[in-house]
Short mmCIF file of C-alpha atoms in Angstrom, two decimals:
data_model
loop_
_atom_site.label_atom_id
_atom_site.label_comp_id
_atom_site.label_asym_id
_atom_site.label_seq_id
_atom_site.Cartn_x
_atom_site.Cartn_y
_atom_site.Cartn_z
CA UNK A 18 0.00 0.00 0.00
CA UNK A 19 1.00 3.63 -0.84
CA UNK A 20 2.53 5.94 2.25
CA UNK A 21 1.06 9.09 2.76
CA UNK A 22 3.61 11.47 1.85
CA UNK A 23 3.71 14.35 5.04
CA UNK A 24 2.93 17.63 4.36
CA UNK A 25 5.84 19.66 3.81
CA UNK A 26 6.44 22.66 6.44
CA UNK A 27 5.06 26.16 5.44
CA UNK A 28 7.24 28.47 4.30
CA UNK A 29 7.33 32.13 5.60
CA UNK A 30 7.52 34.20 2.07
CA UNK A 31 8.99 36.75 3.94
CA UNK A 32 11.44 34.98 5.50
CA UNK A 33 12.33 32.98 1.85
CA UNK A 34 13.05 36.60 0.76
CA UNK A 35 14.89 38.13 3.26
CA UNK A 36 17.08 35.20 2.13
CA UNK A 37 17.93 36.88 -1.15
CA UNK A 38 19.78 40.02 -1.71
CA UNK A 39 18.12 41.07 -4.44
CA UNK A 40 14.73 41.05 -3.59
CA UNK A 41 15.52 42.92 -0.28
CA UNK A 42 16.81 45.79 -2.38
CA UNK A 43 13.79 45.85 -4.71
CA UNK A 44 12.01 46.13 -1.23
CA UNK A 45 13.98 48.50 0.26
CA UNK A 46 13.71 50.66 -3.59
CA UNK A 47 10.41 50.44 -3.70
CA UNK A 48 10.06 51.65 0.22
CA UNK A 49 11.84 54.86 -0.94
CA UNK A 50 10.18 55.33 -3.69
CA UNK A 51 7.04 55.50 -1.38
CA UNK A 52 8.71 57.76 0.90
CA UNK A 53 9.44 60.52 -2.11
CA UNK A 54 6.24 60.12 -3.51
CA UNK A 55 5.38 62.59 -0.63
CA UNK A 56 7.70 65.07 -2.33
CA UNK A 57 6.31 65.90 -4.88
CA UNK A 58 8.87 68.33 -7.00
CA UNK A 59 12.64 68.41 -7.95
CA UNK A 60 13.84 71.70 -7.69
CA UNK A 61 17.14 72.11 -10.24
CA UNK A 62 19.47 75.11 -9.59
CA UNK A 63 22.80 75.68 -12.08
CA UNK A 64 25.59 75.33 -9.78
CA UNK A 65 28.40 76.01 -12.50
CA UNK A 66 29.04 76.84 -16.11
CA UNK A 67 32.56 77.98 -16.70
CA UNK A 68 32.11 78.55 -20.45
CA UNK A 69 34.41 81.08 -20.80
CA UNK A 70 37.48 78.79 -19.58
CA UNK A 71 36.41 76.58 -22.83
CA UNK A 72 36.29 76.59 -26.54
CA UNK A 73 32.49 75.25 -26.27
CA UNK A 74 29.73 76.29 -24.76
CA UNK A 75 27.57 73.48 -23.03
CA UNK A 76 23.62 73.73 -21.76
CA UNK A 77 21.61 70.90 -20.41
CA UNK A 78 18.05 71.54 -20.10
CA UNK A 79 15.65 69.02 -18.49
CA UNK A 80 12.28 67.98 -19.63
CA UNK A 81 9.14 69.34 -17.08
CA UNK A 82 9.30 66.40 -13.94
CA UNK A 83 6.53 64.37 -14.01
CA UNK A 84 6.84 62.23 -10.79
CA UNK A 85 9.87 59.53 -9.71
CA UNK A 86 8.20 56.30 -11.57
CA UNK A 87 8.81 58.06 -15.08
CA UNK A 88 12.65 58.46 -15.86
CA UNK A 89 13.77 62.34 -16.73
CA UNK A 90 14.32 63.29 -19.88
CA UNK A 91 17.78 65.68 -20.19
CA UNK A 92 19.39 67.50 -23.42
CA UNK A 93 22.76 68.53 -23.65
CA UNK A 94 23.43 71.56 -26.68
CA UNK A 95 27.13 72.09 -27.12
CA UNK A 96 27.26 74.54 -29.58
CA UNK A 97 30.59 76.55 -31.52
CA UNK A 98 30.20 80.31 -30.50
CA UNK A 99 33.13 81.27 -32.25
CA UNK A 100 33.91 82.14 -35.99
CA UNK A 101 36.59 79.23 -36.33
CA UNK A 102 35.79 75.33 -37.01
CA UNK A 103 36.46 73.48 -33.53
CA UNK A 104 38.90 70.51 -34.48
CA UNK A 105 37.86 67.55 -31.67
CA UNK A 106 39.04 64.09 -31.27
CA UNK A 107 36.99 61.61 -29.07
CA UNK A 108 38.74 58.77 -27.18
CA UNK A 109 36.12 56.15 -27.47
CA UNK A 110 32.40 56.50 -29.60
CA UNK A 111 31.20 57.98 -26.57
CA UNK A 112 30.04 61.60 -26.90
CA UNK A 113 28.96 62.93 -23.95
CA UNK A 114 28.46 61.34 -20.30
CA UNK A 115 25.55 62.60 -17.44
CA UNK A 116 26.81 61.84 -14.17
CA UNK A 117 24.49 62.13 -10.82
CA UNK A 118 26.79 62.46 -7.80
CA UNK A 119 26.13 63.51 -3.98
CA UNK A 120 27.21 66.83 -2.98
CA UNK A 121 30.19 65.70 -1.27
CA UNK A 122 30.87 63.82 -4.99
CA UNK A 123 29.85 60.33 -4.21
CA UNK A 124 28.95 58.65 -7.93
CA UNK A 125 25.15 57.58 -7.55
CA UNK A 126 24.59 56.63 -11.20
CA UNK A 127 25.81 57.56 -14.86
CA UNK A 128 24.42 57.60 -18.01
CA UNK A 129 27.51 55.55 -19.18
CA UNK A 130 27.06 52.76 -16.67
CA UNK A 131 24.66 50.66 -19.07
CA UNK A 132 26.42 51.33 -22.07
CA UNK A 133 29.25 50.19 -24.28
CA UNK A 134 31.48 52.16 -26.70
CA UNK A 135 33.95 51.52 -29.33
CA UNK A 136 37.68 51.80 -28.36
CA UNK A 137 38.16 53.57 -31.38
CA UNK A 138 39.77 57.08 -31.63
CA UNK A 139 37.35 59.79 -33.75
CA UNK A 140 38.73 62.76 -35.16
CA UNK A 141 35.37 65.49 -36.37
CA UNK A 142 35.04 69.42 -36.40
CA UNK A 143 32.16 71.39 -35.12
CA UNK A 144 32.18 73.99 -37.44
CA UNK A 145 31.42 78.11 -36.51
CA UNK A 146 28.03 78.63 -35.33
CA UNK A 147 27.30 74.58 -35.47
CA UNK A 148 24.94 72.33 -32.58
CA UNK A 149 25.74 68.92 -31.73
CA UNK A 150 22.72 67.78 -29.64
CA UNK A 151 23.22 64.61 -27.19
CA UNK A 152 19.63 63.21 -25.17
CA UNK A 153 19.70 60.91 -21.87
CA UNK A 154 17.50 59.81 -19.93
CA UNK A 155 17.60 59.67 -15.97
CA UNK A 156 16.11 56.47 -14.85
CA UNK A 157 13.95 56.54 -12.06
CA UNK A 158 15.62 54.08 -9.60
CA UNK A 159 18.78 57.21 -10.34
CA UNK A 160 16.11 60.14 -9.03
CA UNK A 161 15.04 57.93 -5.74
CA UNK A 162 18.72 57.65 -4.99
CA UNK A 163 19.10 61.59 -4.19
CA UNK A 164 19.71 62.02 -1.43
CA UNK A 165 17.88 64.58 1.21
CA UNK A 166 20.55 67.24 0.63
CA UNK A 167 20.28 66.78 -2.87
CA UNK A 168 22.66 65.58 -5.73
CA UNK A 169 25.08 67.10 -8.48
CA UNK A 170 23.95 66.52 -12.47
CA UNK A 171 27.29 67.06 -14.54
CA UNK A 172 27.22 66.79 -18.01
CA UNK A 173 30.00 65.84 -19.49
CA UNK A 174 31.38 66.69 -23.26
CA UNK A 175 33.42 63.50 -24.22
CA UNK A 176 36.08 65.57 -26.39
CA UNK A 177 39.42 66.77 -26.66
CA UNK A 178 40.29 69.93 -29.06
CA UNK A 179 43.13 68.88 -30.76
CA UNK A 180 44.28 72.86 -31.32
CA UNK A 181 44.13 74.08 -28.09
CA UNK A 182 44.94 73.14 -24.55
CA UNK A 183 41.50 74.72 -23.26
CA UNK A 184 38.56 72.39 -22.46
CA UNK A 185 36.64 71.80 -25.30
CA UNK A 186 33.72 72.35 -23.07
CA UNK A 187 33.38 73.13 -19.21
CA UNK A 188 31.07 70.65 -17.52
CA UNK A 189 27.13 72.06 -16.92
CA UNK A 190 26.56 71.45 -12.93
CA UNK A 191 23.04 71.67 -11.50
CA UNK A 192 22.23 71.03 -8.35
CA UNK A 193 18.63 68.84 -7.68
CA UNK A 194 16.73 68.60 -4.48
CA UNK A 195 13.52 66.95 -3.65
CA UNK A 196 10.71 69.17 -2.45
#
């Protein structure tokens, strides 16, 4: 005759994920995200834009916040003010880089942390007058980690000028804070 198998022992689901990492930081994400939703703004304020110290001028505008489930939408504009052609060489295919950092300078998250380049040097011009326009997007896992004193956005113009030993561009600093 057939045994009776015993019932196995229940299993506390919370327990069983406590057990693994990842599932406790999905938890503990989605916790903070909770806690922000009660802020309900980002306030951005330009921190620095030392464009006259480059050859390049660099502006990063962000799209209108919606809320911190919907990534951020940011634009950097590097345009050629002057009358010359801008001779640049890039160090990887890599154009331009949007770091989030704490205050102190702690790297939260960058735009390049998902991606892969080409090792590959690039010589181009921007010619007099010219726009090269570079879009990123902030994720929102990136926005719940600022932190209550806020967080640096630095973007970041991947270049060199060959002709010149000034910055092809000075980084674009803003400072965001939940509100």
């Amino acid at each position: 005759a057939p045994q009776a198998q015993p019932n196995p022992p229940k299993t506390d689901i919370r327990t069983e994920a406590a057990k693994q990492p990842e599932v406790v930081q999905t938890a503990d994400l989605a916790a903070k995200l909770q806690g922000i939703e009660a802020k309900s703004s980002l306030k951005v304020e330009q921190v620095s834009n030392n464009q006259s110290q480059a050859l390049l001028t660099g502006t990063l505008s962000l799209d209108a916040f919606v809320d911190f489930k919907q990534p951020l939408k940011a634009t950097l504009t590097v345009r050629n003010p002057s009358t010359q052609a801008v001779a640049l060489r890039y160090h990887s295919g890599m154009t331009a880089d949007l770091l989030l950092t704490t205050v102190q300078g702690k790297r939260l998250w960058a735009w390049s942390d998902d991606m892969m380049f080409t090792q590959a040097l690039r010589d181009t011009q921007l010619a007099a007058g010219e726009e090269l326009v570079v879009r990123f997007a902030i994720p929102a896992k990136a926005l719940a980690g600022i932190p209550n004193e806020g967080a640096h956005l630095e973007a970041q113009f991947a270049a060199k000028a060959l002709e010149s030993e000034l910055p092809a561009m000075a980084p674009v600093v803003y400072l965001l804070t939940l509100e």
